[in-house]
């Protein structure tokens, strides 16, 4: 009887020499049987092969059961991701850390034994490693879910230990083993184990916040890369070296072994360099590392393409899926490389979701679907005829399913309108569901065939049925992985806003408070609320960030669902009688400072600062040590270790390019006599350092965000598009801000992150002086930056309320009220003195005046208004907020000359100083 081309290809594959066979299953079974016989058979008595083969198959069955056990809660979490805290993180780690890690651990050991022709390791050790990995995964998930850093750390240590033992096993298997043509593939499994160890350490640093906010962005990007490209990408890529020729029904290409070694060297080394550079925030190193990884993937793809023959493959559907999967791997790595080339490493984190979608669905899920499409008929069928029939079922409509799935992946990663993205998601789900629908009849048909065989009549039939159970469980796990991958990759869609809960006032006595709480930039604003015991408290929580957040009250209190951008939810805490805390439950966010403290005062009827409590009013933070309700105490003295900020301005430095690194952070400073305040700063001071140059000079600024919240910067002296240069940096990120000073003047720079009123009023401002051409030399130059002071906890409800109603506690020059009255500026009689003045505001202007002196030179906003040889004079340099200029005077005789903001309210509240003139 004539055979169809598919059966001929199958027969050719079956006749392939054992030395060229790329499917290691047969050899693995022989190795398992031989090893077990050597260990268990009594002397002089052969071991039973059928009984022996059940042991490794039973372990595979256990592994598949564990995979399914991880997938079921992952699917539940994916379906309820809008209601569960840390749901998206939970789904990702149930999928990758639980299911995928279990599968990779078991099958990498299985394939290593087969490819190396090595003795299988002792089952007890294998089971211990499998149990350790699964216990560690459960511990990590529980530790992050319940916010227990000690449990998380212990589980990460267990994971590192178990995977380290797995790596040692893989290395030992290669010692003294016969090896085979594809033995280099085992190197991919060893490198992947090392990647998981690195990923576990990075994950521990992220989840516990041990490294601090400065390193958060780099650690997160490195963690994503080492897990997706290392632990998942490397073993799948290595397995393709044997799976791809098998599906095509051809012998391995001659240079396969050499190419496999080269690919491993490129991808492994590249990934190591990239991850190290990402942690350090070094873009050239990250680019070089990913370029090496991309080169390795490209070399493998070229080999796979050359392996293709003109004749029809054994399974066209499987070949198409594997080819598409390899294509998506190439796309993901190339896009990642391009992004790293054009953006700093800490800015690529927002694209990690798209990279994950491509790798999880486009790469991993399609590899699983393609492998199962080929393997199910091979394992379940008896003979070429039945194999062809089963394959025909699995390949039904495969071109359309392949197109739908890959169109869905493209829709998930491209910036398409929401309706098109939804259509893509439906298409991908339909393709995945289609595979499941086709796989079920194949499994049922194979099961019925086994029943018809009359298993009880043949002694070995029961063993054969048991031998197929792992295959059935593995198929169920694989199909679930395909669907879950699609669901997970498209789970970033914004859900419908949940209804806001109506907060009840409770049954106790006292006032009711409704506090507006905003979640943004890894901060909760306000970060502290003070109320009187017995107050019924409601929190109106709004997510103002581009990322999803939630807020949970500790101690079994209420929690919001996961909120998308702009969504709100009301938490009703009832009558509060003791201190409470709340935090965002996303991993690492609490450690980065995303917390809220609710402090309860024992005083009833009024708050500590004396303000009465009105119904449904926003709670304000209490007064601050060292000042009264009317501002700082004018009679207080500065502390003994206080030092004033130098007002002296050095000449413009040489050269035409001025490189400066500014670090955004927080510091505590004495901002008025005996008043210590936390300030948000550039360069550790408020105001930030004064920069100086000449017209045409280039200022090359590197801004590093060391804070736990987002910050940006805006230099008024530069002319450039604000979209990128003035964007908000997340904690740990950095940017390069380069501009040419085309115009002279005294310029303001300040934080560009909204709300700018808060960021500027809390100290994030400074001055840039660009000398006008022909600027004459004087005896002394000083720079004075005027500003308002709002005391209290930065970003708190009380402080923000004062800003909004314009009620500063004090005014200051150079950030400290009255500092130059305590420590005067010193000159000599007859000296010409130039005062550069910048009004930082953020609300008030300044009317700069020196008592007892007349200005003979005035320069304002780039325009000289008065020169020394002019007959007139000036008494005030008046500047609106953000304006700058300078005024010059010559002090005629010795004495003490006060300089003030001539708005006497501001002068009396700190905007004053003294010039001490000596003979």
PDB file of N, CA, C and O in Angstrom, residues 363-423:
ATOM      1  N   UNK A 363       7.077  33.355  22.631  1.00  0.00           N
ATOM      2  CA  UNK A 363       8.187  32.400  22.659  1.00  0.00           C
ATOM      3  C   UNK A 363       7.826  31.122  23.415  1.00  0.00           C
ATOM      4  O   UNK A 363       7.669  30.047  22.832  1.00  0.00           O
ATOM      5  N   UNK A 364       7.665  31.228  24.755  1.00  0.00           N
ATOM      6  CA  UNK A 364       7.504  30.030  25.579  1.00  0.00           C
ATOM      7  C   UNK A 364       6.212  29.285  25.242  1.00  0.00           C
ATOM      8  O   UNK A 364       6.215  28.064  25.034  1.00  0.00           O
ATOM      9  N   UNK A 365       5.072  29.992  25.197  1.00  0.00           N
ATOM     10  CA  UNK A 365       3.796  29.324  24.961  1.00  0.00           C
ATOM     11  C   UNK A 365       3.765  28.649  23.585  1.00  0.00           C
ATOM     12  O   UNK A 365       3.256  27.536  23.439  1.00  0.00           O
ATOM     13  N   UNK A 366       4.347  29.306  22.576  1.00  0.00           N
ATOM     14  CA  UNK A 366       4.350  28.692  21.246  1.00  0.00           C
ATOM     15  C   UNK A 366       5.296  27.502  21.181  1.00  0.00           C
ATOM     16  O   UNK A 366       5.035  26.526  20.472  1.00  0.00           O
ATOM     17  N   UNK A 367       6.414  27.567  21.909  1.00  0.00           N
ATOM     18  CA  UNK A 367       7.292  26.397  21.956  1.00  0.00           C
ATOM     19  C   UNK A 367       6.556  25.219  22.586  1.00  0.00           C
ATOM     20  O   UNK A 367       6.628  24.076  22.105  1.00  0.00           O
ATOM     21  N   UNK A 368       5.813  25.474  23.671  1.00  0.00           N
ATOM     22  CA  UNK A 368       5.046  24.406  24.307  1.00  0.00           C
ATOM     23  C   UNK A 368       3.994  23.834  23.359  1.00  0.00           C
ATOM     24  O   UNK A 368       3.849  22.616  23.221  1.00  0.00           O
ATOM     25  N   UNK A 369       3.248  24.728  22.722  1.00  0.00           N
ATOM     26  CA  UNK A 369       2.199  24.261  21.816  1.00  0.00           C
ATOM     27  C   UNK A 369       2.796  23.481  20.650  1.00  0.00           C
ATOM     28  O   UNK A 369       2.280  22.418  20.249  1.00  0.00           O
ATOM     29  N   UNK A 370       3.904  23.978  20.080  1.00  0.00           N
ATOM     30  CA  UNK A 370       4.528  23.264  18.970  1.00  0.00           C
ATOM     31  C   UNK A 370       5.078  21.922  19.387  1.00  0.00           C
ATOM     32  O   UNK A 370       4.933  20.923  18.667  1.00  0.00           O
ATOM     33  N   UNK A 371       5.718  21.881  20.565  1.00  0.00           N
ATOM     34  CA  UNK A 371       6.274  20.614  21.039  1.00  0.00           C
ATOM     35  C   UNK A 371       5.177  19.584  21.275  1.00  0.00           C
ATOM     36  O   UNK A 371       5.312  18.407  20.905  1.00  0.00           O
ATOM     37  N   UNK A 372       4.078  20.018  21.904  1.00  0.00           N
ATOM     38  CA  UNK A 372       2.988  19.084  22.173  1.00  0.00           C
ATOM     39  C   UNK A 372       2.314  18.629  20.888  1.00  0.00           C
ATOM     40  O   UNK A 372       1.868  17.479  20.770  1.00  0.00           O
ATOM     41  N   UNK A 373       2.224  19.509  19.909  1.00  0.00           N
ATOM     42  CA  UNK A 373       1.637  19.124  18.629  1.00  0.00           C
ATOM     43  C   UNK A 373       2.427  17.991  17.988  1.00  0.00           C
ATOM     44  O   UNK A 373       1.861  17.083  17.371  1.00  0.00           O
ATOM     45  N   UNK A 374       3.737  18.029  18.144  1.00  0.00           N
ATOM     46  CA  UNK A 374       4.555  16.945  17.581  1.00  0.00           C
ATOM     47  C   UNK A 374       4.582  15.716  18.498  1.00  0.00           C
ATOM     48  O   UNK A 374       4.473  14.566  18.028  1.00  0.00           O
ATOM     49  N   UNK A 375       4.747  15.930  19.812  1.00  0.00           N
ATOM     50  CA  UNK A 375       5.025  14.819  20.707  1.00  0.00           C
ATOM     51  C   UNK A 375       3.798  13.964  21.031  1.00  0.00           C
ATOM     52  O   UNK A 375       3.916  12.759  21.240  1.00  0.00           O
ATOM     53  N   UNK A 376       2.612  14.568  21.126  1.00  0.00           N
ATOM     54  CA  UNK A 376       1.439  13.785  21.502  1.00  0.00           C
ATOM     55  C   UNK A 376       1.182  12.620  20.559  1.00  0.00           C
ATOM     56  O   UNK A 376       0.987  11.481  21.008  1.00  0.00           O
ATOM     57  N   UNK A 377       1.166  12.827  19.247  1.00  0.00           N
ATOM     58  CA  UNK A 377       0.976  11.660  18.365  1.00  0.00           C
ATOM     59  C   UNK A 377       2.104  10.636  18.486  1.00  0.00           C
ATOM     60  O   UNK A 377       1.869   9.429  18.393  1.00  0.00           O
ATOM     61  N   UNK A 378       3.341  11.099  18.692  1.00  0.00           N
ATOM     62  CA  UNK A 378       4.463  10.177  18.799  1.00  0.00           C
ATOM     63  C   UNK A 378       4.319   9.293  20.025  1.00  0.00           C
ATOM     64  O   UNK A 378       4.565   8.082  19.989  1.00  0.00           O
ATOM     65  N   UNK A 379       3.898   9.872  21.149  1.00  0.00           N
ATOM     66  CA  UNK A 379       3.841   9.140  22.407  1.00  0.00           C
ATOM     67  C   UNK A 379       2.568   8.312  22.525  1.00  0.00           C
ATOM     68  O   UNK A 379       2.591   7.179  23.023  1.00  0.00           O
ATOM     69  N   UNK A 380       1.448   8.832  22.054  1.00  0.00           N
ATOM     70  CA  UNK A 380       0.166   8.181  22.290  1.00  0.00           C
ATOM     71  C   UNK A 380      -0.212   7.160  21.227  1.00  0.00           C
ATOM     72  O   UNK A 380      -1.021   6.269  21.486  1.00  0.00           O
ATOM     73  N   UNK A 381       0.343   7.299  20.007  1.00  0.00           N
ATOM     74  CA  UNK A 381      -0.113   6.456  18.894  1.00  0.00           C
ATOM     75  C   UNK A 381       0.719   5.182  18.797  1.00  0.00           C
ATOM     76  O   UNK A 381       1.859   5.113  19.263  1.00  0.00           O
ATOM     77  N   UNK A 382       0.099   4.158  18.166  1.00  0.00           N
ATOM     78  CA  UNK A 382       0.771   2.907  17.840  1.00  0.00           C
ATOM     79  C   UNK A 382       0.798   2.783  16.325  1.00  0.00           C
ATOM     80  O   UNK A 382      -0.222   2.524  15.693  1.00  0.00           O
ATOM     81  N   UNK A 383       1.926   3.031  15.739  1.00  0.00           N
ATOM     82  CA  UNK A 383       2.046   2.874  14.307  1.00  0.00           C
ATOM     83  C   UNK A 383       1.862   4.173  13.567  1.00  0.00           C
ATOM     84  O   UNK A 383       1.225   5.114  14.049  1.00  0.00           O
ATOM     85  N   UNK A 384       2.393   4.222  12.335  1.00  0.00           N
ATOM     86  CA  UNK A 384       2.302   5.455  11.536  1.00  0.00           C
ATOM     87  C   UNK A 384       0.881   5.865  11.209  1.00  0.00           C
ATOM     88  O   UNK A 384       0.575   7.054  11.158  1.00  0.00           O
ATOM     89  N   UNK A 385      -0.010   4.892  10.995  1.00  0.00           N
ATOM     90  CA  UNK A 385      -1.379   5.247  10.635  1.00  0.00           C
ATOM     91  C   UNK A 385      -2.080   6.015  11.733  1.00  0.00           C
ATOM     92  O   UNK A 385      -2.678   7.078  11.499  1.00  0.00           O
ATOM     93  N   UNK A 386      -2.049   5.486  12.943  1.00  0.00           N
ATOM     94  CA  UNK A 386      -2.695   6.182  14.056  1.00  0.00           C
ATOM     95  C   UNK A 386      -1.983   7.499  14.354  1.00  0.00           C
ATOM     96  O   UNK A 386      -2.628   8.498  14.698  1.00  0.00           O
ATOM     97  N   UNK A 387      -0.665   7.514  14.187  1.00  0.00           N
ATOM     98  CA  UNK A 387       0.079   8.735  14.440  1.00  0.00           C
ATOM     99  C   UNK A 387      -0.363   9.831  13.475  1.00  0.00           C
ATOM    100  O   UNK A 387      -0.552  10.988  13.854  1.00  0.00           O
ATOM    101  N   UNK A 388      -0.525   9.458  12.223  1.00  0.00           N
ATOM    102  CA  UNK A 388      -0.971  10.449  11.244  1.00  0.00           C
ATOM    103  C   UNK A 388      -2.374  10.951  11.528  1.00  0.00           C
ATOM    104  O   UNK A 388      -2.676  12.127  11.344  1.00  0.00           O
ATOM    105  N   UNK A 389      -3.267  10.041  11.996  1.00  0.00           N
ATOM    106  CA  UNK A 389      -4.635  10.453  12.292  1.00  0.00           C
ATOM    107  C   UNK A 389      -4.667  11.442  13.456  1.00  0.00           C
ATOM    108  O   UNK A 389      -5.382  12.459  13.409  1.00  0.00           O
ATOM    109  N   UNK A 390      -3.916  11.135  14.515  1.00  0.00           N
ATOM    110  CA  UNK A 390      -3.882  12.052  15.654  1.00  0.00           C
ATOM    111  C   UNK A 390      -3.262  13.396  15.274  1.00  0.00           C
ATOM    112  O   UNK A 390      -3.720  14.458  15.702  1.00  0.00           O
ATOM    113  N   UNK A 391      -2.220  13.343  14.459  1.00  0.00           N
ATOM    114  CA  UNK A 391      -1.574  14.595  14.061  1.00  0.00           C
ATOM    115  C   UNK A 391      -2.506  15.435  13.200  1.00  0.00           C
ATOM    116  O   UNK A 391      -2.495  16.666  13.265  1.00  0.00           O
ATOM    117  N   UNK A 392      -3.317  14.765  12.379  1.00  0.00           N
ATOM    118  CA  UNK A 392      -4.263  15.504  11.540  1.00  0.00           C
ATOM    119  C   UNK A 392      -5.263  16.273  12.395  1.00  0.00           C
ATOM    120  O   UNK A 392      -5.667  17.393  12.050  1.00  0.00           O
ATOM    121  N   UNK A 393      -5.674  15.672  13.524  1.00  0.00           N
ATOM    122  CA  UNK A 393      -6.595  16.367  14.419  1.00  0.00           C
ATOM    123  C   UNK A 393      -5.908  17.594  15.033  1.00  0.00           C
ATOM    124  O   UNK A 393      -6.456  18.697  15.048  1.00  0.00           O
ATOM    125  N   UNK A 394      -4.699  17.408  15.540  1.00  0.00           N
ATOM    126  CA  UNK A 394      -4.000  18.511  16.203  1.00  0.00           C
ATOM    127  C   UNK A 394      -3.628  19.631  15.245  1.00  0.00           C
ATOM    128  O   UNK A 394      -3.498  20.787  15.652  1.00  0.00           O
ATOM    129  N   UNK A 395      -3.454  19.311  13.962  1.00  0.00           N
ATOM    130  CA  UNK A 395      -3.035  20.326  12.999  1.00  0.00           C
ATOM    131  C   UNK A 395      -4.214  20.963  12.269  1.00  0.00           C
ATOM    132  O   UNK A 395      -4.012  21.805  11.402  1.00  0.00           O
ATOM    133  N   UNK A 396      -5.422  20.597  12.661  1.00  0.00           N
ATOM    134  CA  UNK A 396      -6.586  21.160  11.960  1.00  0.00           C
ATOM    135  C   UNK A 396      -6.599  22.683  12.115  1.00  0.00           C
ATOM    136  O   UNK A 396      -6.537  23.221  13.218  1.00  0.00           O
ATOM    137  N   UNK A 397      -6.687  23.374  11.001  1.00  0.00           N
ATOM    138  CA  UNK A 397      -6.764  24.832  11.013  1.00  0.00           C
ATOM    139  C   UNK A 397      -5.548  25.522  11.593  1.00  0.00           C
ATOM    140  O   UNK A 397      -5.631  26.673  12.038  1.00  0.00           O
ATOM    141  N   UNK A 398      -4.391  24.859  11.568  1.00  0.00           N
ATOM    142  CA  UNK A 398      -3.229  25.449  12.235  1.00  0.00           C
ATOM    143  C   UNK A 398      -2.761  26.772  11.612  1.00  0.00           C
ATOM    144  O   UNK A 398      -2.279  27.648  12.343  1.00  0.00           O
ATOM    145  N   UNK A 399      -2.867  26.984  10.291  1.00  0.00           N
ATOM    146  CA  UNK A 399      -2.423  28.300   9.784  1.00  0.00           C
ATOM    147  C   UNK A 399      -3.213  29.460  10.381  1.00  0.00           C
ATOM    148  O   UNK A 399      -2.652  30.506  10.715  1.00  0.00           O
ATOM    149  N   UNK A 400      -4.532  29.264  10.540  1.00  0.00           N
ATOM    150  CA  UNK A 400      -5.346  30.342  11.111  1.00  0.00           C
ATOM    151  C   UNK A 400      -5.033  30.525  12.600  1.00  0.00           C
ATOM    152  O   UNK A 400      -4.947  31.653  13.097  1.00  0.00           O
ATOM    153  N   UNK A 401      -4.868  29.418  13.312  1.00  0.00           N
ATOM    154  CA  UNK A 401      -4.548  29.537  14.737  1.00  0.00           C
ATOM    155  C   UNK A 401      -3.180  30.195  14.939  1.00  0.00           C
ATOM    156  O   UNK A 401      -2.981  30.998  15.843  1.00  0.00           O
ATOM    157  N   UNK A 402      -2.234  29.838  14.089  1.00  0.00           N
ATOM    158  CA  UNK A 402      -0.904  30.451  14.172  1.00  0.00           C
ATOM    159  C   UNK A 402      -0.981  31.950  13.910  1.00  0.00           C
ATOM    160  O   UNK A 402      -0.362  32.757  14.619  1.00  0.00           O
ATOM    161  N   UNK A 403      -1.767  32.324  12.900  1.00  0.00           N
ATOM    162  CA  UNK A 403      -1.904  33.751  12.583  1.00  0.00           C
ATOM    163  C   UNK A 403      -2.592  34.507  13.714  1.00  0.00           C
ATOM    164  O   UNK A 403      -2.176  35.616  14.084  1.00  0.00           O
ATOM    165  N   UNK A 404      -3.658  33.918  14.281  1.00  0.00           N
ATOM    166  CA  UNK A 404      -4.381  34.587  15.358  1.00  0.00           C
ATOM    167  C   UNK A 404      -3.502  34.775  16.587  1.00  0.00           C
ATOM    168  O   UNK A 404      -3.474  35.861  17.200  1.00  0.00           O
ATOM    169  N   UNK A 405      -2.781  33.723  16.968  1.00  0.00           N
ATOM    170  CA  UNK A 405      -1.952  33.817  18.167  1.00  0.00           C
ATOM    171  C   UNK A 405      -0.877  34.880  18.010  1.00  0.00           C
ATOM    172  O   UNK A 405      -0.667  35.715  18.903  1.00  0.00           O
ATOM    173  N   UNK A 406      -0.215  34.903  16.886  1.00  0.00           N
ATOM    174  CA  UNK A 406       0.865  35.858  16.694  1.00  0.00           C
ATOM    175  C   UNK A 406       0.348  37.269  16.476  1.00  0.00           C
ATOM    176  O   UNK A 406       1.001  38.244  16.877  1.00  0.00           O
ATOM    177  N   UNK A 407      -0.829  37.390  15.877  1.00  0.00           N
ATOM    178  CA  UNK A 407      -1.444  38.716  15.800  1.00  0.00           C
ATOM    179  C   UNK A 407      -1.795  39.235  17.194  1.00  0.00           C
ATOM    180  O   UNK A 407      -1.658  40.425  17.491  1.00  0.00           O
ATOM    181  N   UNK A 408      -2.253  38.325  18.056  1.00  0.00           N
ATOM    182  CA  UNK A 408      -2.542  38.722  19.431  1.00  0.00           C
ATOM    183  C   UNK A 408      -1.310  39.178  20.169  1.00  0.00           C
ATOM    184  O   UNK A 408      -1.342  40.151  20.941  1.00  0.00           O
ATOM    185  N   UNK A 409      -0.183  38.497  19.986  1.00  0.00           N
ATOM    186  CA  UNK A 409       1.074  38.919  20.621  1.00  0.00           C
ATOM    187  C   UNK A 409       1.478  40.299  20.107  1.00  0.00           C
ATOM    188  O   UNK A 409       1.884  41.172  20.881  1.00  0.00           O
ATOM    189  N   UNK A 410       1.355  40.498  18.808  1.00  0.00           N
ATOM    190  CA  UNK A 410       1.699  41.808  18.249  1.00  0.00           C
ATOM    191  C   UNK A 410       0.813  42.905  18.826  1.00  0.00           C
ATOM    192  O   UNK A 410       1.276  44.000  19.146  1.00  0.00           O
ATOM    193  N   UNK A 411      -0.480  42.600  18.989  1.00  0.00           N
ATOM    194  CA  UNK A 411      -1.394  43.601  19.546  1.00  0.00           C
ATOM    195  C   UNK A 411      -1.068  43.911  21.003  1.00  0.00           C
ATOM    196  O   UNK A 411      -1.306  45.024  21.481  1.00  0.00           O
ATOM    197  N   UNK A 412      -0.519  42.930  21.719  1.00  0.00           N
ATOM    198  CA  UNK A 412      -0.190  43.145  23.130  1.00  0.00           C
ATOM    199  C   UNK A 412       1.011  44.054  23.308  1.00  0.00           C
ATOM    200  O   UNK A 412       1.141  44.725  24.328  1.00  0.00           O
ATOM    201  N   UNK A 413       1.912  44.079  22.337  1.00  0.00           N
ATOM    202  CA  UNK A 413       3.152  44.834  22.516  1.00  0.00           C
ATOM    203  C   UNK A 413       3.179  46.145  21.743  1.00  0.00           C
ATOM    204  O   UNK A 413       3.967  47.028  22.070  1.00  0.00           O
ATOM    205  N   UNK A 414       2.342  46.273  20.719  1.00  0.00           N
ATOM    206  CA  UNK A 414       2.345  47.509  19.939  1.00  0.00           C
ATOM    207  C   UNK A 414       1.439  48.549  20.587  1.00  0.00           C
ATOM    208  O   UNK A 414       0.443  48.214  21.222  1.00  0.00           O
ATOM    209  N   UNK A 415       1.770  49.830  20.441  1.00  0.00           N
ATOM    210  CA  UNK A 415       0.944  50.898  21.030  1.00  0.00           C
ATOM    211  C   UNK A 415      -0.318  51.152  20.211  1.00  0.00           C
ATOM    212  O   UNK A 415      -0.479  52.191  19.564  1.00  0.00           O
ATOM    213  N   UNK A 416      -1.210  50.182  20.233  1.00  0.00           N
ATOM    214  CA  UNK A 416      -2.440  50.280  19.458  1.00  0.00           C
ATOM    215  C   UNK A 416      -3.555  50.863  20.310  1.00  0.00           C
ATOM    216  O   UNK A 416      -3.505  50.808  21.542  1.00  0.00           O
ATOM    217  N   UNK A 417      -4.586  51.429  19.682  1.00  0.00           N
ATOM    218  CA  UNK A 417      -5.753  51.888  20.458  1.00  0.00           C
ATOM    219  C   UNK A 417      -6.377  50.734  21.236  1.00  0.00           C
ATOM    220  O   UNK A 417      -6.235  49.558  20.874  1.00  0.00           O
ATOM    221  N   UNK A 418      -7.065  51.083  22.321  1.00  0.00           N
ATOM    222  CA  UNK A 418      -7.632  50.072  23.216  1.00  0.00           C
ATOM    223  C   UNK A 418      -8.520  49.058  22.486  1.00  0.00           C
ATOM    224  O   UNK A 418      -8.420  47.852  22.756  1.00  0.00           O
ATOM    225  N   UNK A 419      -9.404  49.471  21.568  1.00  0.00           N
ATOM    226  CA  UNK A 419     -10.245  48.464  20.895  1.00  0.00           C
ATOM    227  C   UNK A 419      -9.421  47.428  20.127  1.00  0.00           C
ATOM    228  O   UNK A 419      -9.712  46.240  20.171  1.00  0.00           O
ATOM    229  N   UNK A 420      -8.353  47.877  19.440  1.00  0.00           N
ATOM    230  CA  UNK A 420      -7.531  46.928  18.697  1.00  0.00           C
ATOM    231  C   UNK A 420      -6.772  46.011  19.638  1.00  0.00           C
ATOM    232  O   UNK A 420      -6.593  44.822  19.357  1.00  0.00           O
ATOM    233  N   UNK A 421      -6.311  46.557  20.763  1.00  0.00           N
ATOM    234  CA  UNK A 421      -5.644  45.718  21.749  1.00  0.00           C
ATOM    235  C   UNK A 421      -6.572  44.648  22.288  1.00  0.00           C
ATOM    236  O   UNK A 421      -6.169  43.493  22.484  1.00  0.00           O
ATOM    237  N   UNK A 422      -7.841  45.005  22.535  1.00  0.00           N
ATOM    238  CA  UNK A 422      -8.816  44.028  23.019  1.00  0.00           C
ATOM    239  C   UNK A 422      -9.071  42.954  21.969  1.00  0.00           C
ATOM    240  O   UNK A 422      -9.183  41.763  22.294  1.00  0.00           O
ATOM    241  N   UNK A 423      -9.159  43.357  20.695  1.00  0.00           N
ATOM    242  CA  UNK A 423      -9.351  42.383  19.617  1.00  0.00           C
ATOM    243  C   UNK A 423      -8.170  41.420  19.558  1.00  0.00           C
ATOM    244  O   UNK A 423      -8.334  40.206  19.383  1.00  0.00           O
TER     245      UNK A 423
END
